[in-house]
Backbone as numpy.savetxt, mean C-alpha at the origin, in Angstrom:
# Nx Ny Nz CAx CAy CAz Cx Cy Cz
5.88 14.32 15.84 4.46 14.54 16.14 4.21 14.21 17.60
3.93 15.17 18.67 3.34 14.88 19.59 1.69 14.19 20.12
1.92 13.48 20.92 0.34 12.55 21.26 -0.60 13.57 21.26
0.01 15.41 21.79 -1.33 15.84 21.91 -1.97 16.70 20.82
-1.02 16.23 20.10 -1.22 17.20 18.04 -2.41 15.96 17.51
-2.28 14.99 17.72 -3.75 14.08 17.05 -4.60 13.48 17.82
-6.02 13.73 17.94 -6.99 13.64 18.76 -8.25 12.25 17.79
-8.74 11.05 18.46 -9.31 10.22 18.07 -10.90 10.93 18.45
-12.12 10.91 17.62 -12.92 11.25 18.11 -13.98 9.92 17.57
-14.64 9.01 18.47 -15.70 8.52 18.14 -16.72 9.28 17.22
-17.12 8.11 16.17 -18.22 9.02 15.10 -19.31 8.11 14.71
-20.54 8.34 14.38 -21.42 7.57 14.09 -21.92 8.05 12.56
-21.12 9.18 12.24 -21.12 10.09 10.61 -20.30 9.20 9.53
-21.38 8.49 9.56 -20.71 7.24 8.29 -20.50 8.02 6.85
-20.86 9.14 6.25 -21.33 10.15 5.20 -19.86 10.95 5.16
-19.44 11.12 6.25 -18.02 11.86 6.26 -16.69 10.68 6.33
-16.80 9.50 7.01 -16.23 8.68 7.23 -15.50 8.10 5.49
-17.13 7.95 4.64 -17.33 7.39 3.16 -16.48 8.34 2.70
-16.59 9.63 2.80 -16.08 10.78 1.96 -14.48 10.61 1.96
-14.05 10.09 2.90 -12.65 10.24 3.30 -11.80 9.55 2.87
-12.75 7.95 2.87 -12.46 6.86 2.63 -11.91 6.82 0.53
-13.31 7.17 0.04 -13.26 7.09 -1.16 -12.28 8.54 -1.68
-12.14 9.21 -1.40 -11.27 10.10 -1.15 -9.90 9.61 -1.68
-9.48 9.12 -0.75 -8.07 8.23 -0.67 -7.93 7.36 -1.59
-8.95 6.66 -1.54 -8.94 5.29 -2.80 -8.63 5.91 -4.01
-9.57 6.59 -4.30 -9.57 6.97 -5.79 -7.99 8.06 -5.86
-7.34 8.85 -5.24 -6.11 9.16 -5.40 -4.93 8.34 -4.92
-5.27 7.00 -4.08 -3.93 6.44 -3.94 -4.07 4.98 -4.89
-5.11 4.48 -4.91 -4.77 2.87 -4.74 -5.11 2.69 -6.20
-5.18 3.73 -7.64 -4.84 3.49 -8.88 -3.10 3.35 -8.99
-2.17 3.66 -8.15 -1.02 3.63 -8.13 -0.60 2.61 -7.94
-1.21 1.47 -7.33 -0.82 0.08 -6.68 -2.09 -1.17 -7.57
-3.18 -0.60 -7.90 -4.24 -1.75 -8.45 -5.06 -1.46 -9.76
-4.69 -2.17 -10.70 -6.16 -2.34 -11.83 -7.41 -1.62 -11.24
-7.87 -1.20 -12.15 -9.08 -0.10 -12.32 -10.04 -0.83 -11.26
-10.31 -2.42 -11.63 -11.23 -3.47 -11.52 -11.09 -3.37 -10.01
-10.02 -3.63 -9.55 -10.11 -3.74 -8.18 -10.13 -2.12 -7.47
-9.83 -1.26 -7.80 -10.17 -0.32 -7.03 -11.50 -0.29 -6.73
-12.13 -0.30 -7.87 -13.90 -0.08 -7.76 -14.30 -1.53 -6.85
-13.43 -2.52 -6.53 -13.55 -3.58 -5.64 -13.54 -3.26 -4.05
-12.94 -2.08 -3.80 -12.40 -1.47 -2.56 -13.53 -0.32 -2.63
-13.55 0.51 -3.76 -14.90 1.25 -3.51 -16.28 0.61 -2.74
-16.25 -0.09 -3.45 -17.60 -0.55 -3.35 -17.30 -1.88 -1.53
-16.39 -2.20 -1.36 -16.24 -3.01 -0.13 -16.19 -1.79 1.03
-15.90 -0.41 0.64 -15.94 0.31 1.91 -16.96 1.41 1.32
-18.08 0.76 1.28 -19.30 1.92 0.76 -19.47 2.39 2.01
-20.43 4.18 1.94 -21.62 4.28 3.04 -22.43 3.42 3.53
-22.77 2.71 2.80 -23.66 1.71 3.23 -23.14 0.48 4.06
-21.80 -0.17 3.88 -21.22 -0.88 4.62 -20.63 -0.53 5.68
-20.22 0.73 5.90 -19.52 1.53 6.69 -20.73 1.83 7.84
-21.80 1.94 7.25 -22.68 2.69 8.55 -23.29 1.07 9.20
-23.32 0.16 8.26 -23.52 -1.61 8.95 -22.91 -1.57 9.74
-21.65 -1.46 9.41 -20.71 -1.91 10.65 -20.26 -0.87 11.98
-20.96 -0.05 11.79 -20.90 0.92 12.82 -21.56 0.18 14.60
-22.34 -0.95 13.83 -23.16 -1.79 15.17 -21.70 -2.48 15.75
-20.93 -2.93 15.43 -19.89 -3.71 15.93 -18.19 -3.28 16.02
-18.19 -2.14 15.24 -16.81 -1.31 15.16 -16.80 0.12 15.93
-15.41 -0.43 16.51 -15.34 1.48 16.77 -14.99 2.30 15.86
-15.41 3.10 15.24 -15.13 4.20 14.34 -14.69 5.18 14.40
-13.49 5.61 14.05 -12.98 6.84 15.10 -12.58 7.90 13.61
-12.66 9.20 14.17 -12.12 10.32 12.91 -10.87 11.04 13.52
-9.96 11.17 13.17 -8.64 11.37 13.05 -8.82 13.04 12.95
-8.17 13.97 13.82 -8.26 15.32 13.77 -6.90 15.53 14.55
-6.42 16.61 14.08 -4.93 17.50 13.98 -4.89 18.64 13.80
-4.97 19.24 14.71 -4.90 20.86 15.01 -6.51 21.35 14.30
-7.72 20.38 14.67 -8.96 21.01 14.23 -9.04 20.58 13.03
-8.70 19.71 11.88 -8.52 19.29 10.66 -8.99 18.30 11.02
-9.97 17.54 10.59 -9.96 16.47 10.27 -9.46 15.69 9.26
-8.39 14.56 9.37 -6.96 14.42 8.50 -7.59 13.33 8.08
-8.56 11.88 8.45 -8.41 10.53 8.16 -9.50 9.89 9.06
-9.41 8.86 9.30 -10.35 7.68 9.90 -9.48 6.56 10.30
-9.73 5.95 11.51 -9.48 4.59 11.44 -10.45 3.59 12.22
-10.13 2.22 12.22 -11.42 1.72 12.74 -11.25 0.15 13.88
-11.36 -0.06 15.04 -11.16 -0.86 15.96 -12.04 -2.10 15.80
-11.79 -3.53 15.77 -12.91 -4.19 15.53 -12.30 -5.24 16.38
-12.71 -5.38 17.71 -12.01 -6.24 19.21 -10.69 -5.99 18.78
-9.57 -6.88 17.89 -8.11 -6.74 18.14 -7.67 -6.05 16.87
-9.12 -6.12 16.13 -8.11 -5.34 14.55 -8.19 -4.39 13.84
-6.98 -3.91 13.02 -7.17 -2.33 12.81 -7.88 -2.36 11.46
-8.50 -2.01 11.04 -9.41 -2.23 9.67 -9.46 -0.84 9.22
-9.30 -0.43 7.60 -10.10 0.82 7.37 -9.41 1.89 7.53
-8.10 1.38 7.41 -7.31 3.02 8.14 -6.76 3.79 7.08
-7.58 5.19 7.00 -6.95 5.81 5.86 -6.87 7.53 6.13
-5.82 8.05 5.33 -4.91 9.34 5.61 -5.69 9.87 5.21
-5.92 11.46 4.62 -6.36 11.98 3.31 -4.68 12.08 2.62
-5.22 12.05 1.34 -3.84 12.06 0.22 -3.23 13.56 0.41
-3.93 14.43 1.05 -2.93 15.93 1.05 -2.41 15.91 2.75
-3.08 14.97 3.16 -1.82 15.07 4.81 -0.89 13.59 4.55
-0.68 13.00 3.44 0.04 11.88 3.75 1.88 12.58 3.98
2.18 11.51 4.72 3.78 11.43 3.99 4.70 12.74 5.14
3.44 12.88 6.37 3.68 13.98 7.80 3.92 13.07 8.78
3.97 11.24 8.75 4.03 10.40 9.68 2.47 10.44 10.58
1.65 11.05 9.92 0.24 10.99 10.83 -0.25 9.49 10.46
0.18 8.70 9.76 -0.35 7.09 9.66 0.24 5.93 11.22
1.72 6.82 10.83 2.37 6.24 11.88 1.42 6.50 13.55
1.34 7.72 14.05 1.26 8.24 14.69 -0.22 7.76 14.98
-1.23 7.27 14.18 -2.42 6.90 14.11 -2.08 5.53 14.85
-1.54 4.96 14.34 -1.37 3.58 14.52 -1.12 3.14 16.02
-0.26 3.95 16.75 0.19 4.15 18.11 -0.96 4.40 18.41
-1.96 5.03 18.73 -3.25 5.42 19.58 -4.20 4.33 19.26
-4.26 3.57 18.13 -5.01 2.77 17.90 -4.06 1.37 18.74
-3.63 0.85 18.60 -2.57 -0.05 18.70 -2.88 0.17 20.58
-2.63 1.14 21.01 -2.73 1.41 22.56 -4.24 0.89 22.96
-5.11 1.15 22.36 -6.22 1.20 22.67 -6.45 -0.47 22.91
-6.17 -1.12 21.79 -6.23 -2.38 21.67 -5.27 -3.22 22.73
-4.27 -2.95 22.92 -3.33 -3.58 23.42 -3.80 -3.73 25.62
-5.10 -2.21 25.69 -5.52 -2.82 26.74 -6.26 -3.90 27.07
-7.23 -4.40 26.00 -7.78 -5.55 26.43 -7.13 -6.56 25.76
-6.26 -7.00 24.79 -6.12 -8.08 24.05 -4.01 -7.89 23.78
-3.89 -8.94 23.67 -1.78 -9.50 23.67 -1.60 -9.47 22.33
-2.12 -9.68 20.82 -2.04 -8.87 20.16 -2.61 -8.08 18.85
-2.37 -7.87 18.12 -3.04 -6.60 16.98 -2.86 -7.51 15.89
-4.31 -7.19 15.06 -4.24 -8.25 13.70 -4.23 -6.61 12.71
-4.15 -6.20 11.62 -4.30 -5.48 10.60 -5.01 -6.22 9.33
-5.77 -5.55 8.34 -6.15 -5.93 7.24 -5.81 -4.62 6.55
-4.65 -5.32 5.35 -3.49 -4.10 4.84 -4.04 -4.38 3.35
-3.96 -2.94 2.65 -3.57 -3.11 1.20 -2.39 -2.79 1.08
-1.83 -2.76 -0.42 -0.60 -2.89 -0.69 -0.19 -1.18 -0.23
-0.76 -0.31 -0.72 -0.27 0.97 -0.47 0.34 1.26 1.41
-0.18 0.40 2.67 0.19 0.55 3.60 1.03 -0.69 4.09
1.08 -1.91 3.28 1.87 -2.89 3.60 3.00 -2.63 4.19
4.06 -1.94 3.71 5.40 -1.46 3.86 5.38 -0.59 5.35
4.79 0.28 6.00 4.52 0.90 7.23 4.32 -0.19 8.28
3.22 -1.54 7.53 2.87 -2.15 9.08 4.59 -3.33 8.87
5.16 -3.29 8.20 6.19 -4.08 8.02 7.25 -3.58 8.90
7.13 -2.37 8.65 8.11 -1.78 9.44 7.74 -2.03 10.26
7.08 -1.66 11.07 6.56 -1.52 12.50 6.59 -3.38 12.93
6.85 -4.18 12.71 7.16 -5.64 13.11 6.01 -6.67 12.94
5.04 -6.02 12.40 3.93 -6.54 11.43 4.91 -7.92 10.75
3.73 -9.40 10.87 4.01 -10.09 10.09 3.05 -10.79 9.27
2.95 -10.95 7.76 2.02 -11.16 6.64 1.61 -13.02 7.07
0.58 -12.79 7.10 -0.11 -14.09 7.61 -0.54 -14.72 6.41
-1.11 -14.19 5.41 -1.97 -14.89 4.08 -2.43 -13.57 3.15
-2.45 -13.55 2.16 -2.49 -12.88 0.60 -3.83 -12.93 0.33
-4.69 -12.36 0.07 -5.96 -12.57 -0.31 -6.38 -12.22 -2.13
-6.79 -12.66 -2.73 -6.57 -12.41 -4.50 -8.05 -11.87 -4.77
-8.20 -10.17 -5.74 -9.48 -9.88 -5.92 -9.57 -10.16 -7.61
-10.41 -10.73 -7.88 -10.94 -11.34 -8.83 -11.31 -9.61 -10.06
-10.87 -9.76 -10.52 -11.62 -8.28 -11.63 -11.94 -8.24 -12.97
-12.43 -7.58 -13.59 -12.65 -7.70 -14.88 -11.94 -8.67 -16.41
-10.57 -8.05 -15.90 -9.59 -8.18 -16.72 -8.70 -9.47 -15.87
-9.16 -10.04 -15.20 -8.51 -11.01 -13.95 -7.98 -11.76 -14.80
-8.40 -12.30 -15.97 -7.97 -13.92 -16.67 -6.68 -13.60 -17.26
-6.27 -12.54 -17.43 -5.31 -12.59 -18.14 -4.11 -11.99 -17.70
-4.67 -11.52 -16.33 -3.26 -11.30 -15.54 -3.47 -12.41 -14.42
-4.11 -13.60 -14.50 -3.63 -14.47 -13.86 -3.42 -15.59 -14.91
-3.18 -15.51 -15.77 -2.50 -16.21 -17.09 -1.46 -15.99 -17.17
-0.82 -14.54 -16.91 0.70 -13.89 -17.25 1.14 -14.76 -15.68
0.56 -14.20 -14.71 1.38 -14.55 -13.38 1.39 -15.68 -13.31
0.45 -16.70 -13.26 0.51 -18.03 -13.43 2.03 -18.82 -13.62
1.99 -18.26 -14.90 3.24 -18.69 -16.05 4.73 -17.66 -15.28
4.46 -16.61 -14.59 5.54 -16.00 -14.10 6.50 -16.93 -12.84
5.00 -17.30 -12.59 5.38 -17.63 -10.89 5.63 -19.50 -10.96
5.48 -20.04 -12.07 5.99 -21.28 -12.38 7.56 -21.14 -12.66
7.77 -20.62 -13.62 9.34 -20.04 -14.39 9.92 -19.37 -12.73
9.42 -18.89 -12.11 9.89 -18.62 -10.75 10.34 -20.07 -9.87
9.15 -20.58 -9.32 9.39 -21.58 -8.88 10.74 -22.64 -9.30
10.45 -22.98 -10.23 11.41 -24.27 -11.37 12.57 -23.40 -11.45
13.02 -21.87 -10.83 14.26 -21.52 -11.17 14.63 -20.85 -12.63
13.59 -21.25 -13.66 13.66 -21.05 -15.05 13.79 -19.36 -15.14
12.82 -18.59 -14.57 13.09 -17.30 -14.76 14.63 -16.24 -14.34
15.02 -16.85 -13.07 16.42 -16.18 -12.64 17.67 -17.09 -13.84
17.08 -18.10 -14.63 17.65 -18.55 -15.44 18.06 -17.76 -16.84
16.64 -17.29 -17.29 16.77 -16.55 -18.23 17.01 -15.40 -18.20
16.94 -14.60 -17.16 17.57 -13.53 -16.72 18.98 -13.58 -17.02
19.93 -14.66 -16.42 21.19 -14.85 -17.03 21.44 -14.67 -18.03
20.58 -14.96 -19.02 21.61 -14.37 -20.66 21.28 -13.49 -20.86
21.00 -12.32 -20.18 20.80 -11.11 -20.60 21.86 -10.66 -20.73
22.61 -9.71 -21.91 23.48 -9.33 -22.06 23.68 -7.87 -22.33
22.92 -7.05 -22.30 22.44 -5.80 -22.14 22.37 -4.96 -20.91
22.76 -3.87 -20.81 22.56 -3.32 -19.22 20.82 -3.23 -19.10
20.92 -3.80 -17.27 19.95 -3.59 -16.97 19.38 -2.31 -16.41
18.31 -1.94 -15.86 17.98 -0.70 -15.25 16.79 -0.83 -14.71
16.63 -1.07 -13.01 15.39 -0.91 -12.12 15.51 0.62 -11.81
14.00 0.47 -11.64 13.49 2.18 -11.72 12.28 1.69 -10.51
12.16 1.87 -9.33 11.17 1.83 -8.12 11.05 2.39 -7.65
9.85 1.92 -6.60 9.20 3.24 -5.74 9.90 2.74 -4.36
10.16 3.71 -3.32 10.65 3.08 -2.30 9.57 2.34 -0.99
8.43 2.48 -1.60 7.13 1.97 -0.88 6.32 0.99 -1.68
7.14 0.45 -2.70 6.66 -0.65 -3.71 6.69 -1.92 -2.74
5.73 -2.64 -2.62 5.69 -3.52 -1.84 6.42 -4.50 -1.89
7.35 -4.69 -3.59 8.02 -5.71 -3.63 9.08 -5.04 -3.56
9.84 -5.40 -2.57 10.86 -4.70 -2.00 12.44 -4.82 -3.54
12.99 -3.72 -3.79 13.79 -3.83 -4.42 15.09 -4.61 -4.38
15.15 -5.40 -2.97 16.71 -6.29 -3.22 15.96 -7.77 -3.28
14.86 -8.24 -3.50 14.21 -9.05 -4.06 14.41 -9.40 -5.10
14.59 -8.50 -5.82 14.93 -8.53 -7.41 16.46 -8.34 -8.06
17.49 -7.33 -7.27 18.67 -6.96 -7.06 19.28 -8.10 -7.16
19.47 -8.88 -5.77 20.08 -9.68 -5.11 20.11 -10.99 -5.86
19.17 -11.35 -6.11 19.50 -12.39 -7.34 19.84 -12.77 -8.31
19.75 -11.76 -9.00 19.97 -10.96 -10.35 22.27 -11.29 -10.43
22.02 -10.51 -9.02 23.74 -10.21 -9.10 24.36 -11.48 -8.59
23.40 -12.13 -7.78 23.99 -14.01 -7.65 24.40 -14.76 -8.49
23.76 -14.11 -9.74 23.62 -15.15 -11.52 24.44 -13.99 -12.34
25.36 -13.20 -11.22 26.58 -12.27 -12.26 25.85 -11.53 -13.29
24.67 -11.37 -13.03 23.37 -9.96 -14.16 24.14 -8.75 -13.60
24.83 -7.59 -14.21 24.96 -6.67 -13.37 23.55 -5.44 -13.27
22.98 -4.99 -12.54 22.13 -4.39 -12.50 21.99 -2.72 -11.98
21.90 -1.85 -12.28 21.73 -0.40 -12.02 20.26 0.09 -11.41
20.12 0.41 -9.93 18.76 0.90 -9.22 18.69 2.19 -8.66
17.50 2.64 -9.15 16.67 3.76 -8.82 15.65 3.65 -7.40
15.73 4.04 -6.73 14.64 4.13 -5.94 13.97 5.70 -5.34
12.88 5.60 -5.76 12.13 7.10 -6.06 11.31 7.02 -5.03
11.27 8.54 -3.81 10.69 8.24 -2.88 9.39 8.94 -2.91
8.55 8.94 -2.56 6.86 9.00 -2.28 6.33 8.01 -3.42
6.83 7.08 -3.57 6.67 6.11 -4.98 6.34 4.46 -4.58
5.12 4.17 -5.03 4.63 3.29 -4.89 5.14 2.07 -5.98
4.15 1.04 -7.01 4.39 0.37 -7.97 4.97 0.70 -9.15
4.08 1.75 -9.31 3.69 2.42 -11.05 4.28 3.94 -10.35
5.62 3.87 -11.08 6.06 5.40 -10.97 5.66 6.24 -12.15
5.40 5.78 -13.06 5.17 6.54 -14.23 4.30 6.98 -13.87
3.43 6.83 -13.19 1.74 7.18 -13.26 1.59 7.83 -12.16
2.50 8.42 -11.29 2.60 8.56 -9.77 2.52 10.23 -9.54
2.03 11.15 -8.55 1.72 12.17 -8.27 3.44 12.37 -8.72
4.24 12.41 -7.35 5.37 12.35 -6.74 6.42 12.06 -7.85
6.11 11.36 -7.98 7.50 10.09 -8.84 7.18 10.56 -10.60
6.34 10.95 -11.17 6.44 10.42 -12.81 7.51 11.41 -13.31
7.87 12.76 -12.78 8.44 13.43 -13.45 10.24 12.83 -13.00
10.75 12.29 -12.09 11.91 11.92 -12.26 11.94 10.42 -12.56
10.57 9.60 -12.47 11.09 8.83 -13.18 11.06 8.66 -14.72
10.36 10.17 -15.65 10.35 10.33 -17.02 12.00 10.44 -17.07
12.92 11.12 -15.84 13.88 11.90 -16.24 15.09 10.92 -15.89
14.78 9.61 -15.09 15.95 8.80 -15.31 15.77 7.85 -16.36
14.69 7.49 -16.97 14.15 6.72 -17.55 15.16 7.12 -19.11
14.75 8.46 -19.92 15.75 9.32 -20.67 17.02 9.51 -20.44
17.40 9.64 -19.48 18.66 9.70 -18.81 19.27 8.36 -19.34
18.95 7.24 -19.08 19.40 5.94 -19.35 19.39 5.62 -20.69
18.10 6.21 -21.25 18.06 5.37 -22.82 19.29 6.63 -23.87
19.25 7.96 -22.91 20.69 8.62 -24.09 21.75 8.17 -23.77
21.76 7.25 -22.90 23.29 6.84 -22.43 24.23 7.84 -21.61
């Protein structure tokens, strides 16, 4: 992608900005979050919040050959708000966003903060991004997947879980997305420390939930079968 294929245009069209925004949400970030929190992200990047903050943010609309592709948004050092549409993703125009934004910033200020969801985590990682603090959204159904994790992430801690993993005596089989935020030798690598032998998939335009995924559900229906006929 050349610098002069994507053009930043200042906007004060909070109505098109919203459109773009919710746009994206509602086709990407059921792939990565509970129902509860999407409508948490809906509603945190309304029209109505979006055109508030128009007093203190730069707001810029993302255009490519006359298309308008996305949005992103400058706030003194940080990139906030940055989103593709779901039919130009996966062309490196996030990447390519990021560079013009990133430039912009880098003239007045030494360096760049981001506020990431999970669906772009993996991009600012690459790029030498480092995770400062986790923020937890509270949702409907919250009590009881912080009951399961709770209890996950204790049996983690105390060692107990890579414990019980050991007597597994059955073949295993990871099936991931290659943009799953929890990176797959996270899980690999330990596994095979405690002599688990383990078999991995990694499915690309694939986020958390491959089953459920534009990209990903039909090969991961087809390794998934693949494995259970032996």
């Amino acid at each position: 992608m050349e610098s002069w294929d994507m053009e930043l245009i200042l906007t004060d069209n909070s109505a098109i900005v919203s459109e773009i925004v919710e746009k994206t949400i509602q086709n990407v970030y059921l792939h990565y979050y509970p129902s509860g929190a999407v409508q948490f992200f809906l509603d945190l990047h309304s029209e109505a919040r979006i055109e508030e903050a128009m007093s203190y943010e730069e707001i810029y609309l993302v255009v490519v050959q006359g298309n308008v592709i996305g949005t992103g948004i400058i706030r003194k050092n940080e990139i906030c708000r940055l989103f593709i549409l779901p039919e130009y993703q996966g062309n490196g125009y996030g990447s390519r966003l990021m560079d013009l934004l990133e430039a912009r910033i880098f003239k007045n200020y030494p360096k760049v903060h981001v506020d990431a969801s999970f669906p772009a985590e993996s991009m600012y990682l690459k790029r030498g991004y480092q995770i400062i603090s986790y923020e937890k959204i509270e949702t409907e159904n919250g009590d009881l997947y912080e009951k399961v994790w709770k209890e996950a992430a204790g049996l983690r801690k105390s060692g107990k879980l890579l414990e019980r993993f050991g007597r597994i005596s059955c073949p295993l089989v990871l099936i991931q997305g290659a943009v799953d935020p929890h990176l797959p030798e996270g899980v690999i690598w330990p596994l095979r420390d405690r002599n688990v032998e383990i078999k991995s998939y990694v499915l690309d335009k694939c986020g958390h939930t491959p089953w459920r995924e534009k990209y990903a559900r039909e090969e991961f229906a087809r390794v998934l079968f693949s494995e259970l006929e032996g």
